[in-house]
PDB file of C-alpha atoms in Angstrom:
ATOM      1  CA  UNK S   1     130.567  87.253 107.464  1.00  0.00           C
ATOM      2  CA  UNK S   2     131.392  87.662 103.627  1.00  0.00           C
ATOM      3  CA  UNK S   3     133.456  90.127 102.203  1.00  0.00           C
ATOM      4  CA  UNK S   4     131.248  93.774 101.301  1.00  0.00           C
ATOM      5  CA  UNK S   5     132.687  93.584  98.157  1.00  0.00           C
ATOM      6  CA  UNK S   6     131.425  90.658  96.992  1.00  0.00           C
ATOM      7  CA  UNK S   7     128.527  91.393  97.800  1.00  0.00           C
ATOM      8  CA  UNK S   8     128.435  94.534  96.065  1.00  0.00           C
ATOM      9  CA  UNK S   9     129.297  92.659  93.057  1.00  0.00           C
ATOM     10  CA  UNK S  10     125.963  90.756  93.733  1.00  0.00           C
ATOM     11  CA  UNK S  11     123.979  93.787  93.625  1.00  0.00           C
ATOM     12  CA  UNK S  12     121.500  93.963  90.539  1.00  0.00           C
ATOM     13  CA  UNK S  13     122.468  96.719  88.159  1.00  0.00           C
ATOM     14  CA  UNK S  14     120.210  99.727  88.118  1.00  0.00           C
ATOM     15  CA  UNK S  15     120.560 102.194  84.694  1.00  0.00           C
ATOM     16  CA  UNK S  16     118.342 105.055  85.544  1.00  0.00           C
ATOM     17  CA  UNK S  17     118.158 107.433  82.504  1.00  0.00           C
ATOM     18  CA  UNK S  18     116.825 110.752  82.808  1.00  0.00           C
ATOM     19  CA  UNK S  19     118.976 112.561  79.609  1.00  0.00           C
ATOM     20  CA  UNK S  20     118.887 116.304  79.948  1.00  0.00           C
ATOM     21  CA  UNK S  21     116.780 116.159  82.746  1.00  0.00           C
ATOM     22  CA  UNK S  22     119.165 114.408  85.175  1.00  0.00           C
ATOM     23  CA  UNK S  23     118.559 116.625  88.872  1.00  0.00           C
ATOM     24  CA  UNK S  24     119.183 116.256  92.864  1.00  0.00           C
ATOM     25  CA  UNK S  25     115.457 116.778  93.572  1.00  0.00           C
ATOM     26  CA  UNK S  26     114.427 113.030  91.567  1.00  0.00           C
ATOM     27  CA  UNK S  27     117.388 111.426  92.483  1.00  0.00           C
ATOM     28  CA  UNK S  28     117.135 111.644  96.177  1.00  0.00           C
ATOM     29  CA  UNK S  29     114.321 109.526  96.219  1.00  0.00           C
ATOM     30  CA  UNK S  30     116.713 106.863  94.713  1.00  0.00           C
ATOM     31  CA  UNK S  31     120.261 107.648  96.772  1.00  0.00           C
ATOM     32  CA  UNK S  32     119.386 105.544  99.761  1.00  0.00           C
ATOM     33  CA  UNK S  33     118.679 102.499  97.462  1.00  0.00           C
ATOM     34  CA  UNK S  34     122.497 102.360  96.994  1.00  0.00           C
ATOM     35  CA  UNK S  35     122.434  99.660  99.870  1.00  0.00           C
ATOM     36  CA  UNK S  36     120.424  97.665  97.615  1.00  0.00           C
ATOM     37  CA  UNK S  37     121.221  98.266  93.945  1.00  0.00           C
ATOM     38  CA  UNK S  38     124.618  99.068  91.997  1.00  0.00           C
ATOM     39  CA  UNK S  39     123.031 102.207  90.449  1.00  0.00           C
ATOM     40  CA  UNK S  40     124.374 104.489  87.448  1.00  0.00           C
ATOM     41  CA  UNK S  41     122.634 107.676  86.422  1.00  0.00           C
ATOM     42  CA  UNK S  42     122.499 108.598  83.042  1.00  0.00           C
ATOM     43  CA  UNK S  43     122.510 111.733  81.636  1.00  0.00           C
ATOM     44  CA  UNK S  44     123.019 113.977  78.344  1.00  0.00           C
ATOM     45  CA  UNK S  45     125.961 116.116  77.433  1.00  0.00           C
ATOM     46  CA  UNK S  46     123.272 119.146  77.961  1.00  0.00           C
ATOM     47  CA  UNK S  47     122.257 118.262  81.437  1.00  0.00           C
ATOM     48  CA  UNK S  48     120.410 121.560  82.412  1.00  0.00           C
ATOM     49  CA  UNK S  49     120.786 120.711  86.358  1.00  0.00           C
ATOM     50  CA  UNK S  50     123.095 120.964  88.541  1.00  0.00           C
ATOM     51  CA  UNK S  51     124.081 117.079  89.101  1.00  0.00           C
ATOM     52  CA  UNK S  52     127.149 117.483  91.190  1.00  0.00           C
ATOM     53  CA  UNK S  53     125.483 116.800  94.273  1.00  0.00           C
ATOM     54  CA  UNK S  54     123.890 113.953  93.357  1.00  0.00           C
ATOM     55  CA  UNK S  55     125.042 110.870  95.722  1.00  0.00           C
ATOM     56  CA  UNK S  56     125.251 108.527  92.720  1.00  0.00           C
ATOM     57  CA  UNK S  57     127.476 107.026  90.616  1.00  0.00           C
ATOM     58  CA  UNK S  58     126.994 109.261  86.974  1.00  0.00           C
ATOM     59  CA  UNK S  59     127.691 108.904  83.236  1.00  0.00           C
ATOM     60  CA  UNK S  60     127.220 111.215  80.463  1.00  0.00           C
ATOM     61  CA  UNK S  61     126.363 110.479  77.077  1.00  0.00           C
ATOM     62  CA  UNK S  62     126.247 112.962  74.219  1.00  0.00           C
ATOM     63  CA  UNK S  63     122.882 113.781  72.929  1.00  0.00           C
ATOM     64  CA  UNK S  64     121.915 114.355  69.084  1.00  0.00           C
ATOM     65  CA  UNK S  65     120.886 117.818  70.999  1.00  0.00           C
ATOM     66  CA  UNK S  66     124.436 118.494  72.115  1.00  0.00           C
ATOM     67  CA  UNK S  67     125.596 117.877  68.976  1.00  0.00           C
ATOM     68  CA  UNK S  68     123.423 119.775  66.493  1.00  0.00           C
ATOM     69  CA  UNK S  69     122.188 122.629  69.161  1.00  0.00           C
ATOM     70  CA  UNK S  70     118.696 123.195  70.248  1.00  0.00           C
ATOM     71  CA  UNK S  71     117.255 124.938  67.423  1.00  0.00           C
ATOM     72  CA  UNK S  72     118.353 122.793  64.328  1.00  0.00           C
ATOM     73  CA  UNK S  73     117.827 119.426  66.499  1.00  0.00           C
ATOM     74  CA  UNK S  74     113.957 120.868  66.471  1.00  0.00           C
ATOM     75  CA  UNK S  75     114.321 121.320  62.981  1.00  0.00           C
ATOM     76  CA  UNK S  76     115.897 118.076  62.317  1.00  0.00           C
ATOM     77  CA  UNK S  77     113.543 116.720  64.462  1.00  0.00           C
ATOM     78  CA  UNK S  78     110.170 117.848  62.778  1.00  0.00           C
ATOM     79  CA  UNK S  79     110.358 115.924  59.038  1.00  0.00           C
ATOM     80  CA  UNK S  80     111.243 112.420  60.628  1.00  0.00           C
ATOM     81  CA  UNK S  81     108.279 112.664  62.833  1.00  0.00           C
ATOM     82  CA  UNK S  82     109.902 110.975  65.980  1.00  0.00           C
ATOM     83  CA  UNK S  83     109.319 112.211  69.072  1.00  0.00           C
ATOM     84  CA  UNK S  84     112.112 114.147  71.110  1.00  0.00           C
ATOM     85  CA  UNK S  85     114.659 112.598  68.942  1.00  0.00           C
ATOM     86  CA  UNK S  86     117.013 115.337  70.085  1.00  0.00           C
ATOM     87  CA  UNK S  87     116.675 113.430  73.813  1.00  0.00           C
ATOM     88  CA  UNK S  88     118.501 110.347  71.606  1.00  0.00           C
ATOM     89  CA  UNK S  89     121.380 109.455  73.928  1.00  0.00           C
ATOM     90  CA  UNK S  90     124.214 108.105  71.516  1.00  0.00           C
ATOM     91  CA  UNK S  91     125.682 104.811  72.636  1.00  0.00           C
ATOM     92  CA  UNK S  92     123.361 103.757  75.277  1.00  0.00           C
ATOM     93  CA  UNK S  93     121.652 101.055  73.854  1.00  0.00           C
ATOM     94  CA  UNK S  94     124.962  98.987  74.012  1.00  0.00           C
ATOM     95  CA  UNK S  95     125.465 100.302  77.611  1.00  0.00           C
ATOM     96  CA  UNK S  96     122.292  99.016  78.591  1.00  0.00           C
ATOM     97  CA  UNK S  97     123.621  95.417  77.676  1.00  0.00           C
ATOM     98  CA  UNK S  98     125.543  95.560  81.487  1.00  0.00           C
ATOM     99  CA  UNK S  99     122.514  96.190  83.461  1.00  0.00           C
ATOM    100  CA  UNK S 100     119.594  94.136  85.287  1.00  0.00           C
ATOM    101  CA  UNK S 101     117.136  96.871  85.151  1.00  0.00           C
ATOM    102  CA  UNK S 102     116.716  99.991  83.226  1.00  0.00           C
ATOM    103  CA  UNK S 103     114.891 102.761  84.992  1.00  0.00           C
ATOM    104  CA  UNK S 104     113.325 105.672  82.284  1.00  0.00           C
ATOM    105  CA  UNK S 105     110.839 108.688  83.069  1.00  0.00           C
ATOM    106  CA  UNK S 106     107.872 109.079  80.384  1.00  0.00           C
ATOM    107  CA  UNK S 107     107.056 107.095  77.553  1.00  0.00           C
ATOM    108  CA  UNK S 108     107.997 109.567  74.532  1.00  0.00           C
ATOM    109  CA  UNK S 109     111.904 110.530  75.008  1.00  0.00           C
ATOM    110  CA  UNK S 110     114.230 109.053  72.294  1.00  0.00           C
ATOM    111  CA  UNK S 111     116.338 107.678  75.254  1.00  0.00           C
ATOM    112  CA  UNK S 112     112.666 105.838  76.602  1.00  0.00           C
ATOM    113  CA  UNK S 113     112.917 104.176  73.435  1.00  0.00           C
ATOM    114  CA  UNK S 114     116.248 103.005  72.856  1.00  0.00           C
ATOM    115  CA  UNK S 115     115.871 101.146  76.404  1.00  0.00           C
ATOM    116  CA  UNK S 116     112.867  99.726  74.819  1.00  0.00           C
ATOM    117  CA  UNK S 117     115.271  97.978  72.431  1.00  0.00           C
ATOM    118  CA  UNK S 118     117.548  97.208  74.666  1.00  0.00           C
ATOM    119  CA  UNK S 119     115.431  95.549  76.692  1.00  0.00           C
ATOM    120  CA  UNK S 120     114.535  93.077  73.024  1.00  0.00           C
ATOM    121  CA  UNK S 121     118.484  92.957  72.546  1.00  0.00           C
ATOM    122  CA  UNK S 122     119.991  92.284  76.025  1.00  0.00           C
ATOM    123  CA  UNK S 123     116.858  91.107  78.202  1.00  0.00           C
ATOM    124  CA  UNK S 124     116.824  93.666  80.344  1.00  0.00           C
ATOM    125  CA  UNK S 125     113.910  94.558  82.936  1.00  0.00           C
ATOM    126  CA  UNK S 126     112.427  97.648  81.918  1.00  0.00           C
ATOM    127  CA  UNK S 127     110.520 100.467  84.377  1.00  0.00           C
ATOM    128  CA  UNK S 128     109.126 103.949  83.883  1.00  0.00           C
ATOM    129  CA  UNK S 129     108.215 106.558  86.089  1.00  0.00           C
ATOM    130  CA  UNK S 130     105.036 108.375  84.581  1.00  0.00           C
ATOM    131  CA  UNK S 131     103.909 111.431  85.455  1.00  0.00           C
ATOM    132  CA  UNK S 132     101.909 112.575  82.012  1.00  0.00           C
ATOM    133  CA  UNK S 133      98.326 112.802  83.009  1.00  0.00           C
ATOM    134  CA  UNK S 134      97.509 113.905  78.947  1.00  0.00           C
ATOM    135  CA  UNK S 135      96.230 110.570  76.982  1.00  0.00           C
ATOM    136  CA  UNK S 136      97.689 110.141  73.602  1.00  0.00           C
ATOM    137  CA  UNK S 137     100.439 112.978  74.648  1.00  0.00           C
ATOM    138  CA  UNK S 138     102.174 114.125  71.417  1.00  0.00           C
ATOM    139  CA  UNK S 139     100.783 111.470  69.570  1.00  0.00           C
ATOM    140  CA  UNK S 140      98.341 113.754  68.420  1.00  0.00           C
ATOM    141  CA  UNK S 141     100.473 116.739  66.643  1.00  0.00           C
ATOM    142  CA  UNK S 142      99.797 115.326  63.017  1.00  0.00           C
ATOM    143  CA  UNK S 143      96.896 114.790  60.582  1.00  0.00           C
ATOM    144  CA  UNK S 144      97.038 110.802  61.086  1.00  0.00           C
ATOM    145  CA  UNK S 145      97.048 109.290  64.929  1.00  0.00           C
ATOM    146  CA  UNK S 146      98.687 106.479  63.941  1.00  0.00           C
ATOM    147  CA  UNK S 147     102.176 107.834  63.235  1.00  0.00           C
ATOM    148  CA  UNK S 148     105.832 107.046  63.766  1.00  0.00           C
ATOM    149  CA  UNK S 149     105.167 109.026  67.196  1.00  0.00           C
ATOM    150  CA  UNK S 150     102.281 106.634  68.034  1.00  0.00           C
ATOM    151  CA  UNK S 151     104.475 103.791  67.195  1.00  0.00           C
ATOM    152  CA  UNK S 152     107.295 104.761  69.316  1.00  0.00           C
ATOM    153  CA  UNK S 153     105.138 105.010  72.058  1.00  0.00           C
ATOM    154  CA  UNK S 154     103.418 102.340  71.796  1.00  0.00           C
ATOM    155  CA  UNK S 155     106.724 100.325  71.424  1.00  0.00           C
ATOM    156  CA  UNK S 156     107.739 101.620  74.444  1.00  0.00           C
ATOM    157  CA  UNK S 157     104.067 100.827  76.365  1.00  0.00           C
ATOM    158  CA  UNK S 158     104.612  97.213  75.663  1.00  0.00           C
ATOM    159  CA  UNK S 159     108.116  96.843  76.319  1.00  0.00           C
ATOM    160  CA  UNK S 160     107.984  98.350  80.242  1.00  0.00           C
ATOM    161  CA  UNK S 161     107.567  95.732  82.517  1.00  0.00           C
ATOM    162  CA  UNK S 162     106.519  97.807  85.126  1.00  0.00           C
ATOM    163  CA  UNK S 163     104.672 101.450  85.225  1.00  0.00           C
ATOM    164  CA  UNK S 164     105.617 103.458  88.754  1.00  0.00           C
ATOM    165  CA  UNK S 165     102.416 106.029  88.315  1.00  0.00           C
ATOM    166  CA  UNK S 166     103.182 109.046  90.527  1.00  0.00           C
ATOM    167  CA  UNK S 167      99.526 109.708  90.927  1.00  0.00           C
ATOM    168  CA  UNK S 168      96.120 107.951  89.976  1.00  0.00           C
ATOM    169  CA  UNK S 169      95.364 110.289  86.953  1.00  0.00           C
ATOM    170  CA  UNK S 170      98.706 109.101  85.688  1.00  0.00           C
ATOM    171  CA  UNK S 171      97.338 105.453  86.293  1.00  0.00           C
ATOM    172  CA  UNK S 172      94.225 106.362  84.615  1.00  0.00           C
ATOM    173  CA  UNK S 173      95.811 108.316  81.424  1.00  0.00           C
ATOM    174  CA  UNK S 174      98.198 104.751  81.046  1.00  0.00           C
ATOM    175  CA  UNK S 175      95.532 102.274  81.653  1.00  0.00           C
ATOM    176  CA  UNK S 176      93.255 104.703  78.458  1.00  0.00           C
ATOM    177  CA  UNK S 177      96.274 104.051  76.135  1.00  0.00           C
ATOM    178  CA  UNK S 178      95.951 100.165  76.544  1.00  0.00           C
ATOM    179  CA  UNK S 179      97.886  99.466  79.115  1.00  0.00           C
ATOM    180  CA  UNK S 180      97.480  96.961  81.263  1.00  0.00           C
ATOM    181  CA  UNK S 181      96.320  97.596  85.005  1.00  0.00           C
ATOM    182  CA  UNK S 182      98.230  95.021  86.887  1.00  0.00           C
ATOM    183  CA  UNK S 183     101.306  96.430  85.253  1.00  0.00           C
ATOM    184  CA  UNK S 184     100.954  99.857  87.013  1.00  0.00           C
ATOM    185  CA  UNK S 185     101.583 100.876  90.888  1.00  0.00           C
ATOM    186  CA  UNK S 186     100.830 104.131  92.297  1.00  0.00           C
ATOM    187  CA  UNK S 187     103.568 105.195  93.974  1.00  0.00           C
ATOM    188  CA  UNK S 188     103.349 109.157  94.896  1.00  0.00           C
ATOM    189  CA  UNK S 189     106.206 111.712  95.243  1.00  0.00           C
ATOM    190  CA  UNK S 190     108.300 110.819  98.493  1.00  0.00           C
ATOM    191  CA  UNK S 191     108.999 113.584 101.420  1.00  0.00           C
ATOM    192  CA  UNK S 192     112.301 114.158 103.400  1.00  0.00           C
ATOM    193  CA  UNK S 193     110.551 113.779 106.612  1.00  0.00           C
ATOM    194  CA  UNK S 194     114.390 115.202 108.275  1.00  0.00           C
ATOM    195  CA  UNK S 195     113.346 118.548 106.566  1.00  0.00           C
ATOM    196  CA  UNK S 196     109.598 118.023 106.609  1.00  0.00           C
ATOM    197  CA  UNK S 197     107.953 117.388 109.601  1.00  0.00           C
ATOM    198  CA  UNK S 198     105.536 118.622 111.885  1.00  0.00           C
ATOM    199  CA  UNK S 199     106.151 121.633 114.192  1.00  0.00           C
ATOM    200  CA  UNK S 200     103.989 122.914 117.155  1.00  0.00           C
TER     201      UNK S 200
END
């Protein structure tokens, strides 16, 4: 019989990366996985949630929100064109370089991004959790389609190696924006089935 802690050190690294939107109802779909997978969550320095009871292991990074406040970073945000560059998590493209897998939600956060170039600097496996069921989402705010929003989004598109649609509109709205169908899985919101059950 080996020794657990080797084995732990054998466990693929998980990065999941949720920013400001780090919360106990999403991660308890991934707390039993800690069996499997060394996993850290990653969040912003303006984490709206209440993370403490979150069963995983945690690490904040300051966002360019955090830093500049909510109403200027919208300002800020609006001449460069990029999308949620306030969600910009500073330093976590070199923490990325540690881990197997990065895990993101979306395709348009500034943090959804930066794993996208992570994944081109360290070699990373990259996977997103998509719930937008709007083609083109914020893509389409300015006169000409093919912005810096577009291209962000499309960077990020063709870096993920693997799409986890929560439901088959999701699917649908990824597969519209070019991407490919055998890169996407359906995989739908998961129940407690201690709390949720059938009664007489």
């Amino acid at each position: 019989m080996g020794n657990p802690e080797e084995g732990r050190d054998m466990m693929r690294k998980v990065a999941i990366i949720r920013g400001m939107g780090l919360n106990k109802t999403d991660m308890q779909t991934y707390e039993p996985l800690r069996k499997y997978f060394d996993i850290t969550a990653y969040h912003s320095s303006i984490a709206k949630k209440d993370i403490g009871l979150i069963e995983l292991k945690k690490k904040k990074l300051r966002a360019l929100e955090g830093i500049f406040g909510t109403r200027l970073s919208k300002i800020v945000e609006q001449p460069f064109r990029i999308v949620l560059l306030r969600h910009y998590m500073i330093g976590l493209e070199n923490e990325l370089k540690n881990f197997d897998i990065a895990h993101i939600v979306e395709t348009y956060h500034g943090f959804c991004y930066q794993a996208a170039r992570a994944k081109e600097r360290h070699g990373i496996k990259l996977v997103a959790t998509v719930w937008e069921d709007k083609p083109f989402f914020v893509e389409d705010r300015w006169i000409f389609r093919h912005n810096l929003r577009h291209r962000i989004k499309e960077k990020v598109r063709k870096s993920v190696d693997l799409f986890a649609a929560v439901t088959q509109r999701a699917k649908e709205t990824l597969m519209y924006e070019g991407v490919d169908e055998d890169r996407i899985v359906v995989i739908p919101p998961g129940i407690d089935i201690n709390k949720f059950k059938p009664r007489q």
